[in-house]
CSV table of C-alpha atoms in Angstrom, one decimal:
chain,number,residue,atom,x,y,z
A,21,UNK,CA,169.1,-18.3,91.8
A,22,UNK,CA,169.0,-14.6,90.9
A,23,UNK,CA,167.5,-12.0,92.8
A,24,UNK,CA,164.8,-9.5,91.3
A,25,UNK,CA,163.4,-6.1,92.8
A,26,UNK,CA,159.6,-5.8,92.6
A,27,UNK,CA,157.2,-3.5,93.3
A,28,UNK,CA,153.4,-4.7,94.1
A,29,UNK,CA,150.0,-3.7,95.9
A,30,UNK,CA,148.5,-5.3,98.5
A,31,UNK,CA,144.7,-6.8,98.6
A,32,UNK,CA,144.2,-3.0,100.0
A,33,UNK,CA,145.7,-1.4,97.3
A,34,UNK,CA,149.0,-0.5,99.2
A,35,UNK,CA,152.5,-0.3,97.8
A,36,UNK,CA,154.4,-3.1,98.6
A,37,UNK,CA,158.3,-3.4,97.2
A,38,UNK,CA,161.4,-5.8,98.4
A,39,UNK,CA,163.6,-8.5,96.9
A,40,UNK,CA,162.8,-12.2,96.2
A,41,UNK,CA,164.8,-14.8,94.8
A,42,UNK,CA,164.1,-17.1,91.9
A,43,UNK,CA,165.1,-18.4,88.8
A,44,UNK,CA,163.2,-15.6,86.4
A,45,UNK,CA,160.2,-12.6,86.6
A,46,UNK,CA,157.3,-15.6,86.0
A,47,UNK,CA,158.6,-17.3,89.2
A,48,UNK,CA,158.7,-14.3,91.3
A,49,UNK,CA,155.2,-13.0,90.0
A,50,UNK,CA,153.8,-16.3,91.2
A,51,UNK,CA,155.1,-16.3,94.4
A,52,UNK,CA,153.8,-12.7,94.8
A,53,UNK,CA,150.7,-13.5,93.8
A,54,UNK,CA,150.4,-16.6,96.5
A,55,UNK,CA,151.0,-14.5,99.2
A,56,UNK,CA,148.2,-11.5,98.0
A,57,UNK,CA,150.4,-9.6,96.7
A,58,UNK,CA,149.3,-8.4,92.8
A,59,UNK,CA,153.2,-7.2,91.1
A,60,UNK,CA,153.4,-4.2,89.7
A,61,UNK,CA,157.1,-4.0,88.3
A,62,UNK,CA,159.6,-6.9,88.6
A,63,UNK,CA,163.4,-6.1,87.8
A,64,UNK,CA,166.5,-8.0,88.6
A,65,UNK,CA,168.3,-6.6,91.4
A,66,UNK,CA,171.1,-4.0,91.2
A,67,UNK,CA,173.6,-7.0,91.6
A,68,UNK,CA,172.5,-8.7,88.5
A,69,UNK,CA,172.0,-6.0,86.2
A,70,UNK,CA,176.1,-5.0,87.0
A,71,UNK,CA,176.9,-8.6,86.0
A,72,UNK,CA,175.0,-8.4,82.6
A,73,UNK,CA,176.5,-6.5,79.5
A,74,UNK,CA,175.2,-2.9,79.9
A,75,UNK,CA,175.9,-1.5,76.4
A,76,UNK,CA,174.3,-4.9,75.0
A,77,UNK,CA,171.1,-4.0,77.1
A,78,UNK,CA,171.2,-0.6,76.1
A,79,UNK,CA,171.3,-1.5,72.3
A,80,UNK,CA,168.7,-4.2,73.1
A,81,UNK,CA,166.4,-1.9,74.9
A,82,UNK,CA,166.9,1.2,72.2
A,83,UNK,CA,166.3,-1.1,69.1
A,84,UNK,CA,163.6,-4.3,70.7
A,85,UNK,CA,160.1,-2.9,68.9
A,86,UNK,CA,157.9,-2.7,72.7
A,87,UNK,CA,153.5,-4.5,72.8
A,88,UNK,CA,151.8,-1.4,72.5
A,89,UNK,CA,148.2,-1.2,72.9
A,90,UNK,CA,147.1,-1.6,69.7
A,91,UNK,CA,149.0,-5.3,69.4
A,92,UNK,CA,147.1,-5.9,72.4
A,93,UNK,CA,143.9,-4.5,70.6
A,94,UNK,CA,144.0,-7.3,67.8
A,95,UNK,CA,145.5,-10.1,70.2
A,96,UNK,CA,141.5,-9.4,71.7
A,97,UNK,CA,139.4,-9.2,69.1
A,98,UNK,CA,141.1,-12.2,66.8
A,99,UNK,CA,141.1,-14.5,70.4
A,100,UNK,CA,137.0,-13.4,70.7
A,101,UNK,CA,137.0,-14.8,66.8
A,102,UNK,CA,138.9,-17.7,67.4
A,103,UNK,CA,137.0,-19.3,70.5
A,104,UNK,CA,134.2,-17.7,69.1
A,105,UNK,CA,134.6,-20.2,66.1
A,106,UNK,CA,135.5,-23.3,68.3
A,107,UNK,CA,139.7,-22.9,67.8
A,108,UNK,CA,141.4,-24.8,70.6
A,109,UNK,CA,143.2,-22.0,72.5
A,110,UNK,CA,146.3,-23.4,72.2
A,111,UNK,CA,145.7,-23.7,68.4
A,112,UNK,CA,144.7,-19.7,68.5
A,113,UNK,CA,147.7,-18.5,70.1
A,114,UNK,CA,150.0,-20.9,67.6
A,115,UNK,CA,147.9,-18.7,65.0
A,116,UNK,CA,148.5,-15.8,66.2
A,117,UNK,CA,152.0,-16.0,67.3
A,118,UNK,CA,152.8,-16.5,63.6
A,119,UNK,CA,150.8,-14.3,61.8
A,120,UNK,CA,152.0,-11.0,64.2
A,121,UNK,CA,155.1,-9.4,63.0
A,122,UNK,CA,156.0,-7.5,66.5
A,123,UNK,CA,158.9,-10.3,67.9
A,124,UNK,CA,158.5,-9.0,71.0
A,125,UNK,CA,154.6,-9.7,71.7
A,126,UNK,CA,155.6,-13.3,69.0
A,127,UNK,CA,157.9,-14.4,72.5
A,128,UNK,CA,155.3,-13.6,74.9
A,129,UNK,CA,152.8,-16.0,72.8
A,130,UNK,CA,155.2,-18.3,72.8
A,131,UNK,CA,155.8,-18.1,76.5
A,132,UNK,CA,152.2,-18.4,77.5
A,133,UNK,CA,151.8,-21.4,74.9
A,134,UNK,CA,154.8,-22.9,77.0
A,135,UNK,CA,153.3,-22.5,80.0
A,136,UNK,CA,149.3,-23.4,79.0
A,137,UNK,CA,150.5,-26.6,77.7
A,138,UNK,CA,152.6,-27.0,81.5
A,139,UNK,CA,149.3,-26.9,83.0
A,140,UNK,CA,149.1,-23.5,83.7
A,141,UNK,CA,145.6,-21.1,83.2
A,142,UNK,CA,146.2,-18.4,81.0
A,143,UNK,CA,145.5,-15.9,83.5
A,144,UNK,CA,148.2,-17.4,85.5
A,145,UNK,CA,150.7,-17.4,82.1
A,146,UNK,CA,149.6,-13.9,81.6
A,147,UNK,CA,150.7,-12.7,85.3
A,148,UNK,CA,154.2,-13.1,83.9
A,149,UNK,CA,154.0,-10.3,81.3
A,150,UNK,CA,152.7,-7.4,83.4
A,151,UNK,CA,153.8,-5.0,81.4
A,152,UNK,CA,152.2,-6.1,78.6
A,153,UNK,CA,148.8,-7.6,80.3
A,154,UNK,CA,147.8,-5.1,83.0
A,155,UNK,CA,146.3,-5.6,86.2
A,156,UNK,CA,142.5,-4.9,85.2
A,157,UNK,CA,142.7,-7.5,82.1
A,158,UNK,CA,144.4,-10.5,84.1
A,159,UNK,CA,141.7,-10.6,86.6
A,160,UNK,CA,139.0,-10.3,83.3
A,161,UNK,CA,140.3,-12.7,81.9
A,162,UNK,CA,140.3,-15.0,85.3
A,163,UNK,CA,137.1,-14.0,85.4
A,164,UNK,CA,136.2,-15.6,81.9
A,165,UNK,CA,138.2,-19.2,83.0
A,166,UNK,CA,135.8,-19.0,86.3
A,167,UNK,CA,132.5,-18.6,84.0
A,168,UNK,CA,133.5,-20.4,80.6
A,169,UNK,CA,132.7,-16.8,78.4
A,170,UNK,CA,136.2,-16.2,78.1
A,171,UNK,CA,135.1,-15.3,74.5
A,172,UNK,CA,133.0,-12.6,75.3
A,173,UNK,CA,135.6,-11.7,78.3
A,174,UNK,CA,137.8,-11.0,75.1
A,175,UNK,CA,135.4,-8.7,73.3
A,176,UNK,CA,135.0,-6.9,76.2
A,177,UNK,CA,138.5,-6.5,76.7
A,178,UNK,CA,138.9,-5.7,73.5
A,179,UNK,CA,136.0,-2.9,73.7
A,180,UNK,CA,138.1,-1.4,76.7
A,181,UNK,CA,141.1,-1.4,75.0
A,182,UNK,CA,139.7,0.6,71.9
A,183,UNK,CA,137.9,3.1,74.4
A,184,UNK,CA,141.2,3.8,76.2
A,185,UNK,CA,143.3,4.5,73.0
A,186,UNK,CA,140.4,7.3,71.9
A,187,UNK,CA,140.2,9.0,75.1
A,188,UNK,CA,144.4,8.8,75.4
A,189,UNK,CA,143.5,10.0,71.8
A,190,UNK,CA,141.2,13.0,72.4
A,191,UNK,CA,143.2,14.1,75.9
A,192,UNK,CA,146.4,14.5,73.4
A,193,UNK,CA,145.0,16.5,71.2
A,194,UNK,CA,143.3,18.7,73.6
A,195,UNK,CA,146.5,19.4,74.7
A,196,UNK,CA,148.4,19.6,72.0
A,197,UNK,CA,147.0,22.7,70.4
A,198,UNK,CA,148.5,24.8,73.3
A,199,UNK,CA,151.9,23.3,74.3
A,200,UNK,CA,152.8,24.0,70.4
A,201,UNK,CA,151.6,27.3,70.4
A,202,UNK,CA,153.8,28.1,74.2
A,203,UNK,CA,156.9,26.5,72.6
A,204,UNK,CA,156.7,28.4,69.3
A,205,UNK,CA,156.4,31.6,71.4
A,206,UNK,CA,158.7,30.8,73.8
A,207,UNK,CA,161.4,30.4,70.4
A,208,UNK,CA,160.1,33.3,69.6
A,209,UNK,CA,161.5,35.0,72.4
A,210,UNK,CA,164.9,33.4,72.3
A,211,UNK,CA,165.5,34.8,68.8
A,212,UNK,CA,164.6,38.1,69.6
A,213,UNK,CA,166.1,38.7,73.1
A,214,UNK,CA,169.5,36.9,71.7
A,215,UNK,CA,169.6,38.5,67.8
A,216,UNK,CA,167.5,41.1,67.3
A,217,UNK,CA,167.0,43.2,69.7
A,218,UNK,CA,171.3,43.4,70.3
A,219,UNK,CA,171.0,44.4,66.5
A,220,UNK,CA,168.6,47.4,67.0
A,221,UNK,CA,171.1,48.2,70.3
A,222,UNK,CA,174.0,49.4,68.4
A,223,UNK,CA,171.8,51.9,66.5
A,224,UNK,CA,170.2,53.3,69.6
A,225,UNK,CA,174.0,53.7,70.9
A,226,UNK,CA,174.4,56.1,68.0
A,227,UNK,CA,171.8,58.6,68.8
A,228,UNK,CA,173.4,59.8,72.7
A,229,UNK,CA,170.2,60.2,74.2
A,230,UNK,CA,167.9,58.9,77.0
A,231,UNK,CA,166.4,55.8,75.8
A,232,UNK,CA,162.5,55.2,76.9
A,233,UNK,CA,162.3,53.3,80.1
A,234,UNK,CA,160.4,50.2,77.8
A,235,UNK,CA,163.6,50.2,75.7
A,236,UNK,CA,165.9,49.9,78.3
A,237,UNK,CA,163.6,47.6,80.1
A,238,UNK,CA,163.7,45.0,76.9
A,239,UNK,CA,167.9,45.4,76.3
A,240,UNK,CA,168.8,45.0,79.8
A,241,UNK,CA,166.6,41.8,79.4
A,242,UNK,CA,167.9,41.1,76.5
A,243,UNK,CA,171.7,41.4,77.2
A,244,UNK,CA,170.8,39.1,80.3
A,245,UNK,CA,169.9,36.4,78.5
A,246,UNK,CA,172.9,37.0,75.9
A,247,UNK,CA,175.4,37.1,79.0
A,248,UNK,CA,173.9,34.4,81.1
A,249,UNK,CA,172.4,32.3,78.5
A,250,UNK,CA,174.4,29.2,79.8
A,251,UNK,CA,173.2,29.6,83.6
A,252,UNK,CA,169.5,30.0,82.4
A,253,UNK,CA,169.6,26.5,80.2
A,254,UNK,CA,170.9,25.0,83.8
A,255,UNK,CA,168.5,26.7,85.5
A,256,UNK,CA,166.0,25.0,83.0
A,257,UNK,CA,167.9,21.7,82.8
A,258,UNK,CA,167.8,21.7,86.6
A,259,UNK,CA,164.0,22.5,86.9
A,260,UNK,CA,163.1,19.2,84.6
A,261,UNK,CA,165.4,17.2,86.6
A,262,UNK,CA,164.2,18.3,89.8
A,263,UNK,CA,160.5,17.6,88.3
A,264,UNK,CA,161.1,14.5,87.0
A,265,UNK,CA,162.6,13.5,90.2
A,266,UNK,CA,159.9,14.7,92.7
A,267,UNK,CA,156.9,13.1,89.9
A,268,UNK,CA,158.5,10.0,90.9
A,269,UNK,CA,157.8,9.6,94.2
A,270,UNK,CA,154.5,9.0,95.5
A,271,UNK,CA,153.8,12.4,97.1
A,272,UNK,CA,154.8,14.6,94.8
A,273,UNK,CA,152.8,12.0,91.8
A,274,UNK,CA,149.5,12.6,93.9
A,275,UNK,CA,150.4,16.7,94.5
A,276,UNK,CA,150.8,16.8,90.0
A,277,UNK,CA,148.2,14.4,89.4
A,278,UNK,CA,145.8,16.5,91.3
A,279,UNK,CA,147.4,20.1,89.9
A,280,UNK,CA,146.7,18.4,86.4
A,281,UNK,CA,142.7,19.0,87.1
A,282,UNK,CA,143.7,22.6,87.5
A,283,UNK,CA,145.4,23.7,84.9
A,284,UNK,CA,143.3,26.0,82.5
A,285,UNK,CA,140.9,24.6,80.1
A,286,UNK,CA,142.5,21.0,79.5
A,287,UNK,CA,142.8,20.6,83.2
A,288,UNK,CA,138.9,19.6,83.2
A,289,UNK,CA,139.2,17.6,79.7
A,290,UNK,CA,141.8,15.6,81.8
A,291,UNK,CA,139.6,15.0,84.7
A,292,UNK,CA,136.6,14.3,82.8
A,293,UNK,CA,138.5,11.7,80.6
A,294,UNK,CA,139.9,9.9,84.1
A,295,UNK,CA,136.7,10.0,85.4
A,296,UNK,CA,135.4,8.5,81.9
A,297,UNK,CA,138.1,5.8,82.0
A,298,UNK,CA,137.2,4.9,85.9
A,299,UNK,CA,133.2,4.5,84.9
A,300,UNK,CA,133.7,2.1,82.4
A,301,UNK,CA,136.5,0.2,83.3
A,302,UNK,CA,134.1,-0.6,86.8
A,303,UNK,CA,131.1,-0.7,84.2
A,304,UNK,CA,132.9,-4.0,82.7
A,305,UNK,CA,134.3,-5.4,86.1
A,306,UNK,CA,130.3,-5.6,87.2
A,307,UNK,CA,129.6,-6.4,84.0
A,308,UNK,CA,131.8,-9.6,84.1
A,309,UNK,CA,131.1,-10.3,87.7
A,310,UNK,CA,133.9,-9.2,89.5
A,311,UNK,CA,133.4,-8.3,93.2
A,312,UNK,CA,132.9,-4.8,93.9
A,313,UNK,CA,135.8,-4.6,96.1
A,314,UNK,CA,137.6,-6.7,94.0
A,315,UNK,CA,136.7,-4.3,91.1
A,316,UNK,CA,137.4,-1.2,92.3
A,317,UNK,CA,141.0,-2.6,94.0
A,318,UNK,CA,141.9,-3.6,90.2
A,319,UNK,CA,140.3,-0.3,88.5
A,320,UNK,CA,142.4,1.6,90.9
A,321,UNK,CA,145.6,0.2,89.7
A,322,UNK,CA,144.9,0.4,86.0
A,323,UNK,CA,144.1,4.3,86.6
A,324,UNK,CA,147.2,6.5,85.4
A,325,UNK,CA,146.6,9.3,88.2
A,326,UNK,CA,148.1,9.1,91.6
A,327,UNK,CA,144.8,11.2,92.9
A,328,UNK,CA,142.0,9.4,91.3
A,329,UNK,CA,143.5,6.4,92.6
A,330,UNK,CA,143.1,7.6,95.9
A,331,UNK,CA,139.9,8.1,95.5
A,332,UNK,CA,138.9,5.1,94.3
A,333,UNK,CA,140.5,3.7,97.1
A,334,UNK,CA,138.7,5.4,99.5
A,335,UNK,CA,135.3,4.7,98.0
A,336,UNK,CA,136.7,1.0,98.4
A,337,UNK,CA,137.2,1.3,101.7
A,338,UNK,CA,133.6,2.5,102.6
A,339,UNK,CA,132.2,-0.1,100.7
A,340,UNK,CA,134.3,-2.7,102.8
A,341,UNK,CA,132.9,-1.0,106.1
A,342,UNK,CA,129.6,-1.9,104.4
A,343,UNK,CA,128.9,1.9,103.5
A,344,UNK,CA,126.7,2.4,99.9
A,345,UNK,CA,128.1,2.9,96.7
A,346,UNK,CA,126.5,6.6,96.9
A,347,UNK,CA,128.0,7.6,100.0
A,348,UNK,CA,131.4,6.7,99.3
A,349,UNK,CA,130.9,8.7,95.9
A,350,UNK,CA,129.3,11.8,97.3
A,351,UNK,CA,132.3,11.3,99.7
A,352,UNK,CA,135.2,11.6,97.5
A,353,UNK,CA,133.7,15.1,95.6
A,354,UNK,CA,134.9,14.5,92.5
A,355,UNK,CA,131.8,13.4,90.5
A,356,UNK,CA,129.0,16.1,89.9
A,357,UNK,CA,125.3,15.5,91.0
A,358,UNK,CA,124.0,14.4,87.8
A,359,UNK,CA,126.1,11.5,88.1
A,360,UNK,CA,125.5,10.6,92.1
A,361,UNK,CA,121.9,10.4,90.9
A,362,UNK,CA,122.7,7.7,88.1
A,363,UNK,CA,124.9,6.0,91.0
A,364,UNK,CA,122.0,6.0,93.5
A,365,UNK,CA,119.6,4.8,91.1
A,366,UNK,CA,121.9,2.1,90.0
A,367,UNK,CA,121.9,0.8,93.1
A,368,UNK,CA,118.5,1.0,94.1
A,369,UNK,CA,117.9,-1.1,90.9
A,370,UNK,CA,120.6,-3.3,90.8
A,371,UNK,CA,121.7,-2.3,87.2
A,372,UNK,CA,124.7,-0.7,88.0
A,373,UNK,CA,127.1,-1.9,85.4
A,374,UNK,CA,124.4,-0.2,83.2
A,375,UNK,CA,124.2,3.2,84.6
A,376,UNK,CA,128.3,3.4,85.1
A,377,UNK,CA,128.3,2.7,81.8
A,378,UNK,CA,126.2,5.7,80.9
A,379,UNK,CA,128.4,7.8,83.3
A,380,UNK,CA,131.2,6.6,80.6
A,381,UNK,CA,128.8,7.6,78.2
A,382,UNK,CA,127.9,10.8,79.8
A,383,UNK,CA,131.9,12.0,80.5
A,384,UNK,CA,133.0,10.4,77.0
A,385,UNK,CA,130.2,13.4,75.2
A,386,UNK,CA,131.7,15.7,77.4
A,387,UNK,CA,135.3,15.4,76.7
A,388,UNK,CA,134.4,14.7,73.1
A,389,UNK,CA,132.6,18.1,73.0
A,390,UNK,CA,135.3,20.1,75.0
A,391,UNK,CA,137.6,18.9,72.6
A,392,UNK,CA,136.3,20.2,69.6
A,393,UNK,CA,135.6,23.2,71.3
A,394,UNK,CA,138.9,24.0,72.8
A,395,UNK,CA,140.4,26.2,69.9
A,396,UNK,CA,137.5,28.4,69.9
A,397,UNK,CA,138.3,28.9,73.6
A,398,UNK,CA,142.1,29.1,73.7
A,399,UNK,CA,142.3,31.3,70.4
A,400,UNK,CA,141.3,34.5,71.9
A,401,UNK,CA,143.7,34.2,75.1
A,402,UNK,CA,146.5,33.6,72.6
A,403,UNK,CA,145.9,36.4,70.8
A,404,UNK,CA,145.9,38.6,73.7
A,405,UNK,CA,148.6,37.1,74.6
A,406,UNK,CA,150.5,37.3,71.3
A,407,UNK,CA,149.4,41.2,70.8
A,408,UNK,CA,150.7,42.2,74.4
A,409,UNK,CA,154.6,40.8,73.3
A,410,UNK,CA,154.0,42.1,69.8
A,411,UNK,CA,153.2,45.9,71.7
A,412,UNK,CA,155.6,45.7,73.9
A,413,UNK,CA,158.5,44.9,71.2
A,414,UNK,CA,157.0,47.2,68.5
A,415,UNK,CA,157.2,49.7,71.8
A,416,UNK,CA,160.5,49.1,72.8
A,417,UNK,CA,162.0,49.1,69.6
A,418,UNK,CA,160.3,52.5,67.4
A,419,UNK,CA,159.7,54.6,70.3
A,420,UNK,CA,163.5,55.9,70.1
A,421,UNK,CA,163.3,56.0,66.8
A,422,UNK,CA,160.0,58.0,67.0
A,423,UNK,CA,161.4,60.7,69.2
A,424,UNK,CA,164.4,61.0,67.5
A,425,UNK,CA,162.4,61.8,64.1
A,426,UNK,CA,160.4,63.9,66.8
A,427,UNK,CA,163.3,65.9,67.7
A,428,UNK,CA,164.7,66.2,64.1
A,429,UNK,CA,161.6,68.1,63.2
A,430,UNK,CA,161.6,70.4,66.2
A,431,UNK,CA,164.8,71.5,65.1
């Protein structure tokens, strides 16, 4: 029996993690998920990883091609065909298992054809794979076993799926724009500081004079970075480490996930994108019948950001105290009025998969707009930005050469 590390929430949405022992990941996931627990990450234990060939998993894990979403994508739309058409399931995932050319998503068909012909659900068989079947499309799919539409449980899914890769889609690009145009004037910088401005020095040595105080201002920068080059690319190194490492625990996740909603101009398309996601992932829980509780406990997981999750998970804590949908809303502040108005009418009418769908709809235009929209509004602040260190060089550099042709004439 081995022993694996796993990491898991309760039925309130808290972090469990400990050690269990069994004879692989499926095993330990199912006993996890008898005792309430849903598994987040399962990994054998630090014991077992030293007994197995570490430069073998290394290779493995460097060349094996991973299930990204879009595998995932046509694993959902071909399963809504297939039982659409009458396939047998088992029959639909012997298709599909030969007909996809990623190995790695080919062995996880195979594993839950193994364990559907065993006796197992596929929701069960799909609890093995976490990271390849999330949290949120497990329990839709459970959901679709419960109610015999687990082919329109697949469109659905597959409907999600598509919406997630656009807005991961959209949120890149809105982002993008910027962090190339920081790095390529942050090169920038590096090429002058360390080669050209240390060329223009030894001509200004030649003219025995008082340099400007701008001048003298850019070489002592300058032969800073030329001196101490090494100890700033720690310093740098250092700072990335340290961030990586804080990101990683919970506490400093929650204090970047909220600082993300606050950085300049993409901070809001960010925000608006989560909140986007949130809307219509609990949209298509109602939508398929999931409790409330139950929905927003699994909507919570699936959400990327530390914050929003907490959120959520305080808006499922009202509703378990038996407080309104609205209240708990109005009660986290993150979603504007027009929005607690379409949640308060929701509810009144009993429609609310309906009108969080329209929130979707509502923070999908946004984003959607914002992004098209962002160069027009980053352009100008770049170009201040750009003119300032263009001054300041063009300042730095001619103004000794300016007085010197200055003094030449005066003479």
């Amino acid at each position: 029996m081995a022993t694996f590390a796993y990491k898991g929430r309760s039925a309130r949405g808290e972090l469990v993690q400990g050690t269990l022992e069994g004879p692989d990941t499926g095993t330990i996931a199912n006993q996890l998920f008898n005792i309430g627990i849903t598994p987040v990450e399962i990994n054998p234990s630090e014991g077992m990883r030293r007994v197995t060939d570490k430069s073998s998993s290394l290779w493995n894990s460097l060349t094996e091609k991973k299930v990204g979403p879009l595998e995932l994508m046509l694993f959902s739309r071909m399963m809504y065909t297939l039982l659409k058409a009458g396939v047998p399931i088992m029959r639909a995932l012997a298709g599909l298992q030969e007909s996809t050319k990623n190995a790695a998503f080919a062995a996880v068909l195979q594993d839950l054809r193994e364990s559907l012909d065993s006796g197992r659900d596929l929701s069960i068989a799909m609890r093995r794979h976490p990271k390849v079947f999330s949290v949120f499309y497990v329990s839709m799919v459970q959901i679709g076993e419960m109610t015999g539409m687990l082919d329109e449980v697949f469109i659905r899914l597959y409907a999600h799926l598509e919406f997630e890769k656009q807005m991961h889609e959209s949120i890149r690009s809105a982002v993008r724009y910027p962090i190339f145009v920081v790095i390529a004037m942050g090169i920038a910088i590096l090429i002058v500081n360390l080669f050209v401005i240390p060329a223009f020095v030894k001509v200004f040595e030649g003219f025995h004079t008082e340099l400007p105080f701008l001048t003298r201002l850019l070489i002592g920068f300058s032969n800073f970075m030329v001196h101490y080059w090494p100890l700033l690319l720690a310093i740098v190194l250092g700072a990335v480490a340290a961030f990586r490492i804080v990101t990683n625990t919970r506490g400093g996740r929650y204090q970047w996930d909220k600082y993300k909603f606050r950085i300049p101009i993409a901070g809001k398309i960010i925000f608006k994108g989560t909140l986007a996601r949130f809307a219509r992932s609990l949209a298509l829980a109602f939508k398929s019948g999931i409790p409330i509780v139950q929905g927003m406990n699994v909507v919570g997981m699936v959400l990327d950001n530390e914050y929003m999750r907490s959120r959520i998970e305080q808006m499922r804590d009202g509703v378990e105290r038996g407080e309104s949908i609205l209240r708990t809303a109005v009660a986290t502040g993150v979603f504007n009025p027009v929005v607690l108005q379409m949640i308060a009418v929701g509810e009144e009418s009993g429609d609310m998969d309906g009108l969080m769908f329209e929130v979707a709809g509502l923070y999908e235009r946004e984003v959607d707009y914002d992004v098209k929209t962002i160069s027009a509004q980053i352009e100008p602040i770049l170009i201040v930005g750009l003119g300032i260190m263009v001054l300041i060089l063009a300042l730095g550099i001619f103004l000794p050469i300016w007085d010197l042709g200055k003094a030449a004439l005066h003479r």
